[in-house]
XYZ file of C-alpha atoms in Angstrom:
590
model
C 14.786 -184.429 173.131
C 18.527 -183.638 172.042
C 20.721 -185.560 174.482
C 24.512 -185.272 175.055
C 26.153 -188.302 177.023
C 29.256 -188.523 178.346
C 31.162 -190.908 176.671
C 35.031 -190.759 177.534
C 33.940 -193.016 181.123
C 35.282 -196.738 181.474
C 33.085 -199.606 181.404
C 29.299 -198.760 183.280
C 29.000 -200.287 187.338
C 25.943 -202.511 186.463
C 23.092 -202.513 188.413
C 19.969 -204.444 188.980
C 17.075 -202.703 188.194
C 13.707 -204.761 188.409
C 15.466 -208.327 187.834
C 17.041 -206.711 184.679
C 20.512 -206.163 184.294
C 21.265 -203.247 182.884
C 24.597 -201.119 182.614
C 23.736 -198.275 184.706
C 21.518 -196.017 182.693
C 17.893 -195.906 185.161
C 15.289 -197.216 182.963
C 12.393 -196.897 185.482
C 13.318 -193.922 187.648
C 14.868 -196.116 190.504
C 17.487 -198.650 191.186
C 18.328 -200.748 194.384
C 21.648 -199.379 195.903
C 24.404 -201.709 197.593
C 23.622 -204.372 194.636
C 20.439 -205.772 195.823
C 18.191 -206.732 193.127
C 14.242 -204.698 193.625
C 11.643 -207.032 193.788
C 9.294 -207.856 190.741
C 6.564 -205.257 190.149
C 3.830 -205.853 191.719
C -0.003 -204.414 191.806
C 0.406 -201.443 194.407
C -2.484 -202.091 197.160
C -1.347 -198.945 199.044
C -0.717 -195.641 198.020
C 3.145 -194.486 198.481
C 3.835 -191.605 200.574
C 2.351 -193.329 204.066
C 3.153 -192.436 207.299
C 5.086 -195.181 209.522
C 2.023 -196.538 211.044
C 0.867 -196.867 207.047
C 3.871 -198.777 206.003
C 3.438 -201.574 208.587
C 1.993 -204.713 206.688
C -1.634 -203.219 206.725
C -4.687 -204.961 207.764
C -6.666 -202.363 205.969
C -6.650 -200.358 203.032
C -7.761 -196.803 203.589
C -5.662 -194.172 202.672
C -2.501 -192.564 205.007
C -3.147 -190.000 207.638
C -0.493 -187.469 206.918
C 1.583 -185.364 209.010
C 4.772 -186.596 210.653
C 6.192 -189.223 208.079
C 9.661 -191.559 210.131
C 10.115 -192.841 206.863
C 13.963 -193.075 206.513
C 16.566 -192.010 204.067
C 17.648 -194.105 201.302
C 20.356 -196.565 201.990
C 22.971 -195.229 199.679
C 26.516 -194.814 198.905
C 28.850 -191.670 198.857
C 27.564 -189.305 196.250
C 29.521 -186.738 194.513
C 28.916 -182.741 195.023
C 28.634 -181.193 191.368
C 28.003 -178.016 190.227
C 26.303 -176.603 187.665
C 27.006 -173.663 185.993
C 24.231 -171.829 183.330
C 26.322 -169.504 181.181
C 24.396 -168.676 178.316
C 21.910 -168.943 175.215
C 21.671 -167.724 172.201
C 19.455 -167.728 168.706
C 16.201 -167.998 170.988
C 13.373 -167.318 169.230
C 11.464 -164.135 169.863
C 9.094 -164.004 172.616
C 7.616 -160.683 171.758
C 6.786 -159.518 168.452
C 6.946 -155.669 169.201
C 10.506 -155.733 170.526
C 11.422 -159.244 168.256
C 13.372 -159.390 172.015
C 12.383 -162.334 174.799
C 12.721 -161.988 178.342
C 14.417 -165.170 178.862
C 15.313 -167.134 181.838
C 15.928 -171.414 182.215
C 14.527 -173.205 184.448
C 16.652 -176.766 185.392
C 15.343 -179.902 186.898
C 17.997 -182.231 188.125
C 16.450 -186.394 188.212
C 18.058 -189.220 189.823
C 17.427 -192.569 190.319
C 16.664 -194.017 194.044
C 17.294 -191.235 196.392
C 13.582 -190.337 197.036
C 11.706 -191.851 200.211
C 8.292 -191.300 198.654
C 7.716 -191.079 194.628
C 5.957 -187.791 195.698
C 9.006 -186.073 196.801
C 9.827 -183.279 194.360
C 12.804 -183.236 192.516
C 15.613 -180.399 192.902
C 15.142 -177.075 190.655
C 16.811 -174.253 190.043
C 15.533 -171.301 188.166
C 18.112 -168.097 186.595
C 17.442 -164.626 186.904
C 15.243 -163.237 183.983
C 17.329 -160.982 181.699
C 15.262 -158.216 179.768
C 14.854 -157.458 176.103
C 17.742 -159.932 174.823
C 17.833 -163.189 172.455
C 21.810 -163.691 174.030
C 21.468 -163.914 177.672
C 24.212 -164.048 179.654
C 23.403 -165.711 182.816
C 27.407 -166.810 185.027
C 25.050 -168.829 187.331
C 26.227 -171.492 189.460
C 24.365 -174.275 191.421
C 25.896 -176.653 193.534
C 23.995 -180.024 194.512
C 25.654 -182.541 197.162
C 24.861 -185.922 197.217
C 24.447 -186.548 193.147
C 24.607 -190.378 193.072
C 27.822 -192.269 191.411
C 24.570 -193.578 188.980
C 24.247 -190.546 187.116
C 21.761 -188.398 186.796
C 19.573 -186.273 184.018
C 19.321 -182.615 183.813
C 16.297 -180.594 181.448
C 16.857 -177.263 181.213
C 13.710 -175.417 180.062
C 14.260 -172.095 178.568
C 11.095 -169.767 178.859
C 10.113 -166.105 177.733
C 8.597 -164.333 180.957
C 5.112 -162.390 179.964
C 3.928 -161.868 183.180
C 0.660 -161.606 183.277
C 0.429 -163.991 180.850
C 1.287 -167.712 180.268
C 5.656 -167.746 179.998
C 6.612 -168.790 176.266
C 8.494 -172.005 175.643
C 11.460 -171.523 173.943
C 13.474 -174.882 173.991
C 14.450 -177.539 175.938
C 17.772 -179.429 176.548
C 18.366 -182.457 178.353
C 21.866 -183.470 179.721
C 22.320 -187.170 180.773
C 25.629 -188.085 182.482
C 25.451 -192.014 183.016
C 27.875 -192.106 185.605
C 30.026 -190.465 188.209
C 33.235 -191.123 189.638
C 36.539 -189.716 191.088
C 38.338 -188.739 188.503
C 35.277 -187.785 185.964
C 36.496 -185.135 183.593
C 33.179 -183.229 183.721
C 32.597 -180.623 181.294
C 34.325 -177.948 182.466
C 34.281 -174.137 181.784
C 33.694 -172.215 179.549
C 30.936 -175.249 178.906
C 30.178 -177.035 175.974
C 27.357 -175.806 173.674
C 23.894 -177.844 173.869
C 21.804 -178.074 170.584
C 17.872 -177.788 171.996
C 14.676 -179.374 170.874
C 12.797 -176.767 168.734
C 9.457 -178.768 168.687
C 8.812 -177.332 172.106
C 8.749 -173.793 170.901
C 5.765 -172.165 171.674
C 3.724 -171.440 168.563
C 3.924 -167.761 168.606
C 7.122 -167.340 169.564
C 8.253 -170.291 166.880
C 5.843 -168.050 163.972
C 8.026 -164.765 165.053
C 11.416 -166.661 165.073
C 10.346 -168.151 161.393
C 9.862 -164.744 160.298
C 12.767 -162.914 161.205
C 14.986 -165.210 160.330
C 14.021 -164.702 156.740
C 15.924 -161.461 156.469
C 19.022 -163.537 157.333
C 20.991 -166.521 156.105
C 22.560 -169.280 157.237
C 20.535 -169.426 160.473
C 18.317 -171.973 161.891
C 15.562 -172.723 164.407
C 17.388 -174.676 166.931
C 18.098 -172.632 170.448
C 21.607 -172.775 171.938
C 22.492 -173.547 175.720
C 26.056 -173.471 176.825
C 26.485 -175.079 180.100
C 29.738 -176.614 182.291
C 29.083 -179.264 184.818
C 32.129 -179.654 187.150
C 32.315 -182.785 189.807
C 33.672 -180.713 193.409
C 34.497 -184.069 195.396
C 32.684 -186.297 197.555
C 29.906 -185.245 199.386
C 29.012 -185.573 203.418
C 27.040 -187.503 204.807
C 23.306 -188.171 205.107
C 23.698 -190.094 201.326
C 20.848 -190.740 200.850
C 19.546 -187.072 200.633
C 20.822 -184.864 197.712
C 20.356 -181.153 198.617
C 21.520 -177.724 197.122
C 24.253 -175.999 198.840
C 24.551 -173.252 196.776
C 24.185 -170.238 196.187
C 22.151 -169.246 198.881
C 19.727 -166.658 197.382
C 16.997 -164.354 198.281
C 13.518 -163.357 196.047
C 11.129 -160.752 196.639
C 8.120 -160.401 194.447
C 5.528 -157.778 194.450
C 1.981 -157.114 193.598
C 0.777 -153.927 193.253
C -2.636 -154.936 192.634
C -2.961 -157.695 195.512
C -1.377 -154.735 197.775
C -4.336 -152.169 197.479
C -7.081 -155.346 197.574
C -5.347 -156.470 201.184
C -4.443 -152.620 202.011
C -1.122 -152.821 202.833
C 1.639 -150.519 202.183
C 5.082 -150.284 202.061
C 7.936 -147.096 202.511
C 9.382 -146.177 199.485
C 12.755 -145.997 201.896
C 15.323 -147.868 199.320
C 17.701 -145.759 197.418
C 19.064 -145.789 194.039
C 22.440 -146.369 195.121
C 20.949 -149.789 196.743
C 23.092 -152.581 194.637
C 21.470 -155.425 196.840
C 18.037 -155.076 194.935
C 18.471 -155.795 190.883
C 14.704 -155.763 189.890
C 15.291 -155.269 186.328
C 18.344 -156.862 183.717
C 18.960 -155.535 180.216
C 20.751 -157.024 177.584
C 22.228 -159.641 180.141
C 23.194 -156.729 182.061
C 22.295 -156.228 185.932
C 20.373 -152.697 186.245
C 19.170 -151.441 189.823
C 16.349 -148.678 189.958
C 14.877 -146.544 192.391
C 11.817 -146.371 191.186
C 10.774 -147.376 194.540
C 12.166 -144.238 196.361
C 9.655 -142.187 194.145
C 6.811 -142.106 196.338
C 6.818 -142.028 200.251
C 4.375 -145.234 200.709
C 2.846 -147.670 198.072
C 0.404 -149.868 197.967
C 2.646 -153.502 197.941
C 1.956 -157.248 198.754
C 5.151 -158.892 199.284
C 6.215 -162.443 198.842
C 9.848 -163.630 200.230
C 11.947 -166.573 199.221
C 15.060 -167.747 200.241
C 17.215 -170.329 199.347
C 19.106 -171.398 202.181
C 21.983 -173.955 202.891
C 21.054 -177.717 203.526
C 20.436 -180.142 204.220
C 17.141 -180.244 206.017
C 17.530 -182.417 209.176
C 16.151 -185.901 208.566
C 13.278 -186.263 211.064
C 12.109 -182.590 208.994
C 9.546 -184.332 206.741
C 5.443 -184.168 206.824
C 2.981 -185.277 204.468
C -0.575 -183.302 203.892
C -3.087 -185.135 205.979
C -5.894 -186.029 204.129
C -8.750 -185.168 206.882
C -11.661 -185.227 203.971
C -11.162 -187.375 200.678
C -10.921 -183.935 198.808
C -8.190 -183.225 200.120
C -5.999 -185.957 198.982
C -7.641 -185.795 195.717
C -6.804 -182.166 195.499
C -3.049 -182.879 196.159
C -3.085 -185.388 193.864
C -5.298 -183.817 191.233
C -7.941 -186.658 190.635
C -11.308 -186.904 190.012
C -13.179 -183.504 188.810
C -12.876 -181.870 192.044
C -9.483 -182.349 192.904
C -7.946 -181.292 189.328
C -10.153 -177.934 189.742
C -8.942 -177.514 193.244
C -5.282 -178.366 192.533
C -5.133 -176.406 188.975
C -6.700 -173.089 191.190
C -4.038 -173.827 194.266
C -1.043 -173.549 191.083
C -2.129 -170.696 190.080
C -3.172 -168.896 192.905
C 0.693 -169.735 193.880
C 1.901 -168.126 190.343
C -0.166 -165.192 191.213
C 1.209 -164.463 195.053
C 5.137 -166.477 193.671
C 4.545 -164.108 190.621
C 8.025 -163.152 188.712
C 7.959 -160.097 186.624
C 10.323 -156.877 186.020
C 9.742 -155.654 189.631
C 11.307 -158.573 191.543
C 13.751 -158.371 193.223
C 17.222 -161.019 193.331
C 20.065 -161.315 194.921
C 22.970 -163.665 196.717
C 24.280 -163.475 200.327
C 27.442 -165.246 201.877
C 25.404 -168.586 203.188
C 24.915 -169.334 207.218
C 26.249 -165.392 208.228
C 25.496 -162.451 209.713
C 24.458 -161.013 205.926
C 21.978 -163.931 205.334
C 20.355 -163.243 209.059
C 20.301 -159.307 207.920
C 18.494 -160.053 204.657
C 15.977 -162.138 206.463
C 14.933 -159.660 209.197
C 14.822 -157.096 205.972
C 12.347 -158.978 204.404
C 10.346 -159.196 207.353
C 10.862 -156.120 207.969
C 12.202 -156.077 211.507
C 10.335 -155.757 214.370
C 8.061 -153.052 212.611
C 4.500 -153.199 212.751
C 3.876 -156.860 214.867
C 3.385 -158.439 211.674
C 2.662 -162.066 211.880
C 3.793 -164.404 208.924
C 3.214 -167.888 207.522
C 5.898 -169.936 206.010
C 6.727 -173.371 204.217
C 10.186 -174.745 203.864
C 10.605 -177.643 201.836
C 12.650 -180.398 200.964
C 15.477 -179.032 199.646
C 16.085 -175.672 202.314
C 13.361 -172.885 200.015
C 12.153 -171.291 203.030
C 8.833 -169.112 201.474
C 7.342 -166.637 203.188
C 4.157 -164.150 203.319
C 2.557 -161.521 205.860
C -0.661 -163.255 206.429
C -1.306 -164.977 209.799
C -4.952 -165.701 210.990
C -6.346 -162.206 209.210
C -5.904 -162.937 206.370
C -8.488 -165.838 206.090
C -8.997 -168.041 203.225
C -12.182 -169.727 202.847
C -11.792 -172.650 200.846
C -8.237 -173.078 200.115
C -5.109 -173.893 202.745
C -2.970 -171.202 202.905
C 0.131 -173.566 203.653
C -1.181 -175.611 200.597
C -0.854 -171.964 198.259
C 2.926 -171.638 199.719
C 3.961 -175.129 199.240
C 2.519 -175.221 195.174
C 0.524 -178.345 196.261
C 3.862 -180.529 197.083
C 2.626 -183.642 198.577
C 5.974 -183.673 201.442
C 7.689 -180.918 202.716
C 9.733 -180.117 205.714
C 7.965 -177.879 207.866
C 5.252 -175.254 207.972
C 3.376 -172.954 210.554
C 3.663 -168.935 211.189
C 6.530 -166.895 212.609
C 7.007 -163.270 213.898
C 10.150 -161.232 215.054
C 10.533 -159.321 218.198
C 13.094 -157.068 219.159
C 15.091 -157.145 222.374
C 16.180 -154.343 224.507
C 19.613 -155.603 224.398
C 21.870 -157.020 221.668
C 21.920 -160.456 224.334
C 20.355 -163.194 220.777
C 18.656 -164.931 223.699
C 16.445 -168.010 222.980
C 14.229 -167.897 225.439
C 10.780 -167.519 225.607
C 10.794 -164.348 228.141
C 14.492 -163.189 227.773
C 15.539 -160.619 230.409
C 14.506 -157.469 229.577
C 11.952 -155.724 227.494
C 10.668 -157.131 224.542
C 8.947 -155.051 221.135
C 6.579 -154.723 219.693
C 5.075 -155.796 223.122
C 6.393 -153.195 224.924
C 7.954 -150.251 224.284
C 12.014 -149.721 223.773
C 13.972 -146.827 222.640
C 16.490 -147.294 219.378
C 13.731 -148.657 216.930
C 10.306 -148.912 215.706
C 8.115 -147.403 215.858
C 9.798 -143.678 216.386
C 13.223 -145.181 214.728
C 14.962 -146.931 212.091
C 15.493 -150.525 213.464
C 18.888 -151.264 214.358
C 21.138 -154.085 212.030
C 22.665 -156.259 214.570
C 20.845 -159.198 214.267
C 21.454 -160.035 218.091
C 19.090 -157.465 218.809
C 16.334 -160.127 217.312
C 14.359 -163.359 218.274
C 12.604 -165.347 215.496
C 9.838 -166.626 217.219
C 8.412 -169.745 214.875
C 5.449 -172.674 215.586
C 3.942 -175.392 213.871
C 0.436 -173.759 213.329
C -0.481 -175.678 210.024
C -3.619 -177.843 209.589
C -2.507 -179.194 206.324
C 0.966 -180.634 207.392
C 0.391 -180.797 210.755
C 4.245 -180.852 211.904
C 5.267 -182.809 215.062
C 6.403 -180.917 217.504
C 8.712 -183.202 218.913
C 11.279 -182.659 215.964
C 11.062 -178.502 216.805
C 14.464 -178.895 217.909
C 15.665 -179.811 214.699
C 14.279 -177.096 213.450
C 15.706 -174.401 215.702
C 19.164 -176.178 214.993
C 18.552 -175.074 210.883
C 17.951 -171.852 211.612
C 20.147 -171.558 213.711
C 22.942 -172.401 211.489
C 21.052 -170.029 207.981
C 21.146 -167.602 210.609
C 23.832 -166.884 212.974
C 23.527 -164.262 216.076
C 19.662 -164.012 215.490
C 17.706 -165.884 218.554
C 15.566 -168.415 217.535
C 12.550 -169.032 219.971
C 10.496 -172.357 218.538
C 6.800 -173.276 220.219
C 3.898 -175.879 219.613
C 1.496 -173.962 218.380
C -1.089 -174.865 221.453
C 0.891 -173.156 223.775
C -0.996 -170.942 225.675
C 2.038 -168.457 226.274
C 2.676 -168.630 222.216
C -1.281 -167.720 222.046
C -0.635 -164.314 224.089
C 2.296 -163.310 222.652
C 0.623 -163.593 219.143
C -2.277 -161.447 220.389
C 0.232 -158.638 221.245
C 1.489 -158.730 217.786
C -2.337 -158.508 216.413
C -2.538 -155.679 219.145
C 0.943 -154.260 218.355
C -0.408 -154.265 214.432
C -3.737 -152.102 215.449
C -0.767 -149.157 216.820
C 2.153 -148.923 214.612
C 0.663 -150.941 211.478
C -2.213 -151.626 209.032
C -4.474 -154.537 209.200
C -4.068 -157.102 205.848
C -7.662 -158.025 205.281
C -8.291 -161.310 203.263
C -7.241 -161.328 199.584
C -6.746 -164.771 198.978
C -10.784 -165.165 199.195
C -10.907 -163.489 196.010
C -10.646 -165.843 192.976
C -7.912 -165.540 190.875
C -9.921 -164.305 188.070
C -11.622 -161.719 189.977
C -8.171 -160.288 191.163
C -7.371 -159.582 187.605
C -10.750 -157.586 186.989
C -11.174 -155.490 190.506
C -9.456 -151.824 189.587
C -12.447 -150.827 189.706
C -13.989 -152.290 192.984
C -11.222 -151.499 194.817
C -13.133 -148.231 196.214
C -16.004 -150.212 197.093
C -14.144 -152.914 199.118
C -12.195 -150.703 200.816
C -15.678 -150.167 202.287
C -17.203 -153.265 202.743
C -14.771 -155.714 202.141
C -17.077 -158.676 203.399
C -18.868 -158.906 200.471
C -20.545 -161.287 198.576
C -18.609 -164.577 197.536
C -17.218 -164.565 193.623
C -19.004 -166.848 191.372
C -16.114 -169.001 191.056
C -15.461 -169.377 194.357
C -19.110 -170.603 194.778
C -18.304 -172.889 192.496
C -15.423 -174.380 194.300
C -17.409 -174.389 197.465
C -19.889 -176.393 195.921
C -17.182 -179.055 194.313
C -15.586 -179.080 197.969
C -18.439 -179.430 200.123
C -21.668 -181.020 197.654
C -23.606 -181.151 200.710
C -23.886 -177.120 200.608
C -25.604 -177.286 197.239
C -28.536 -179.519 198.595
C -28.715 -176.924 201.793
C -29.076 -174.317 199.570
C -31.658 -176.407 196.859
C -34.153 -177.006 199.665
C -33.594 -173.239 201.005
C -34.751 -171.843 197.433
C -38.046 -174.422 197.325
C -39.142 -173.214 201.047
């Protein structure tokens, strides 16, 4: 890979890295902070990523249990607050041959050295808008991380071509590794300095098409271009030892036509061409709305929401998957036969729902206001309907989002697992729902004076009227109803408190999921769905493969939509549960 270091630094801090001295640069992926040497490698007996009880000197080894992990942050010094800013590309190579054009878009991974509790934890991402039918995109996109260590870090920025349905075409990578930070580090400032990228990661076709089309020219090459300007901000606040993104805070919708008439939902075509909030398409690096949408009064739509909102997550936010069955953890950590079968299916059936393609919808809010809480009770849609929802927010503040709740079952696969893309620790998980109060009071309690909808009915909204914008009008009602991560509720606090601050003047109501009075007040949403909404039936059931093929059983499921299992998810129901295939052997021979 083509790397650019930073070179105009004094003399490297050494550190001690595994007994060896070296002069800053992480060799291993981690370093001991406050200059204590790490201990010797040694033969790993237990898995990382245990709960406390797991990390006590263990008299046994079976694996962790999962769920509430008090594993602390990192001890480590002040970090820096940097951002990033992704201004543009140019001679990528052709992603499609028809148009010699790519839809291209770069996808960044920022990697540091010792700031991760568990090896598992993910590192920080950030993905650019896709710009349509362009070789010279033109992206202006910032990102701002806190906490960057004084160590350094690495970025890779991978540049794709988006061919949704398909597999997205490589078309480069760059990697960026600044050995050290300090106060008075020059940074690379704007307009950016031009990075040469690796070619050999071209996708075949794309590399074939970029081969040919440059013959009609001279004095080109293969080599894609990446300007980008990295500028240090100042120190960072406290907690250190947790590096976070801050910025922008952003909003994604994504849309399925297809998954939207197999679960029968629909959605108003009520947003207007003059609406600049939603930018579902980009030409030529240039931002185009449409109102397609306001063609047709309803639509058949499954919607999936993500927003990006300001950190950091509190602390005592962080839950492992419990691994209840051996499957399980093999599935998360994709060994043996089973689990890399179980874990590949759980990525994609997250591509498919997480799906990016010329209908989705961007866009950027002012962080922690009233326009952030606004965009949120868009997405779920108010208090229309008494739609339920379940949501993941990880690590670093992605709070993801889908109408499901308990219809919309899934037989062999979590749903929490789908959301998260299989990350082994996350913050939080469980279902929410929204409910509209008669006045503008943003109370947070449980039964707030007054009238509540969808559970009973008030004047000045849904069903008979639009729904009205103050978000004081609103309680988020939100649990910890996840198998999977199984999040304490003893830290639900904390999570109010986050919310709280994304999303100023809405009320924000949080409940153990076993609460009997959360139980009834979810059944009035299931009731308030049969009145003023349409029941989702089960989708993710289907296999992803069948999904792709079922135009034409859609007319036949509408009917009977219990029908019999796909082939491939027999398959997986066999790899999950063996036992089912011997049931079923001795079945047949009787």
């Amino acid at each position: 890979m083509t790397e650019q270091t930073q070179t105009q630094t004094p003399p490297l801090a050494k550190i001690t890295v595994n007994g060896n001295t070296t002069n800053g640069a992480h060799t291993n992926g981690s370093a001991t902070m406050n200059g204590s040497a790490a201990p010797p490698n040694k033969t790993d007996t237990q898995p990382s990523g245990t709960s406390k009880e797991d990390s006590q000197p263990a008299k046994s080894k079976r694996r962790p249990r999962g769920g509430f992990d008090a594993t602390k942050l990192p001890d480590a010094p002040q970090g820096y607050t940097v951002r990033f800013t992704f201004h543009s590309a140019s001679n990528l190579a052709p992603g499609d041959l028809n148009t010699a054009a790519s839809d291209p878009y770069l996808h960044a991974t920022l990697k540091v050295a010792g700031l991760k509790r568990h090896k598992e934890d993910p590192d920080l991402t950030h993905r650019t808008r896709t710009l349509r039918k362009t070789l010279e995109p033109v992206w202006n996109e910032h990102w701002t991380v806190a906490n960057v260590p004084p160590t350094g870090f690495t970025l890779k920025c991978r540049l794709y071509d988006e061919d949704s349905p398909d597999k997205d075409d490589r078309l480069g990578n760059v990697t960026i590794k600044i050995p050290r930070l300090f106060k008075d580090w020059d940074g690379i400032p704007p307009p950016g300095r031009t990075f040469e990228g690796k070619k050999r990661v071209i996708s075949k076709r794309a590399y074939v098409v970029k081969a040919v089309t440059d013959l009609l020219k001279s004095n080109t090459h293969m080599s894609p271009l990446v300007k980008i300007s990295i500028e240090l901000l100042g120190p960072s606040d406290p907690p250190h030892g947790h590096m976070y993104t801050i910025g922008p805070a952003t909003w994604t919708q994504h849309f399925s036509p297809m998954i939207g008439r197999l679960a029968g939902t629909k959605v108003e075509g009520d947003k207007k061409e003059g609406d600049t909030q939603n930018q579902p398409q980009q030409t030529n690096g240039e931002s185009s709305s449409s109102g397609k949408q306001g063609t047709k009064n309803q639509r058949y739509e499954f919607q999936a929401n993500e927003m990006q909102l300001v950190g950091p997550i509190p602390p005592a936010l962080y839950h492992r998957f419990v691994a209840f069955r051996p499957i399980i953890g093999s599935m998360f950590m994709s060994t043996g036969i089973r689990g890399k079968i179980l874990n590949k299916a759980l990525h994609k059936q997250h591509n498919r729902i997480y799906n990016f393609d010329s209908s989705t919808e961007y866009g950027e809010i002012e962080s922690c206001s009233e326009e952030a809480t606004r965009q949120f009770l868009k997405m779920a849609n108010f208090d229309q309907g008494g739609r339920v929802f379940t949501y993941v927010l990880t690590l670093d503040s992605i709070f993801r989002f889908t109408e499901t709740g308990k219809e919309f079952g899934i037989d062999l696969l979590s749903k929490h697992t789908m959301h998260s893309d299989v990350e082994t620790y996350i913050a939080y998980s469980g279902e929410f729902f929204i409910r509209r109060l008669e006045k503008p009071t943003g109370s947070d309690a449980v039964d707030p004076k007054g009238k509540t909808h969808p559970t009973e009915k008030i004047p000045g909204g849904p069903p008979d009227e639009s729904p009205p914008q103050d978000p004081s009008f609103y309680q988020l009602v939100i649990d910890n109803d996840s198998g999977t991560y199984r999040p304490e509720k003893s830290v639900l606090p904390d999570l109010k408190a986050f919310f709280e601050k994304n999303f100023p003047g809405l009320g924000v109501v949080t409940m153990h999921w076993e609460n009997d009075e959360l139980q009834e007040m979810k059944d009035a949403q299931h009731a308030a769905k049969k009145d003023e909404g349409k029941i989702m039936r089960g989708v993710l059931n289907r296999s992803m493969s069948s999904i792709s093929s079922a135009e034409s059983e859609l007319d036949d499921r509408q009917e009977n939509w219990d029908a019999a299992k796909s082939k491939r998810e027999k398959v997986l129901e066999a790899l999950e549960q063996p036992g089912t295939v011997k049931d079923k052997a001795k079945h047949a021979i009787h």
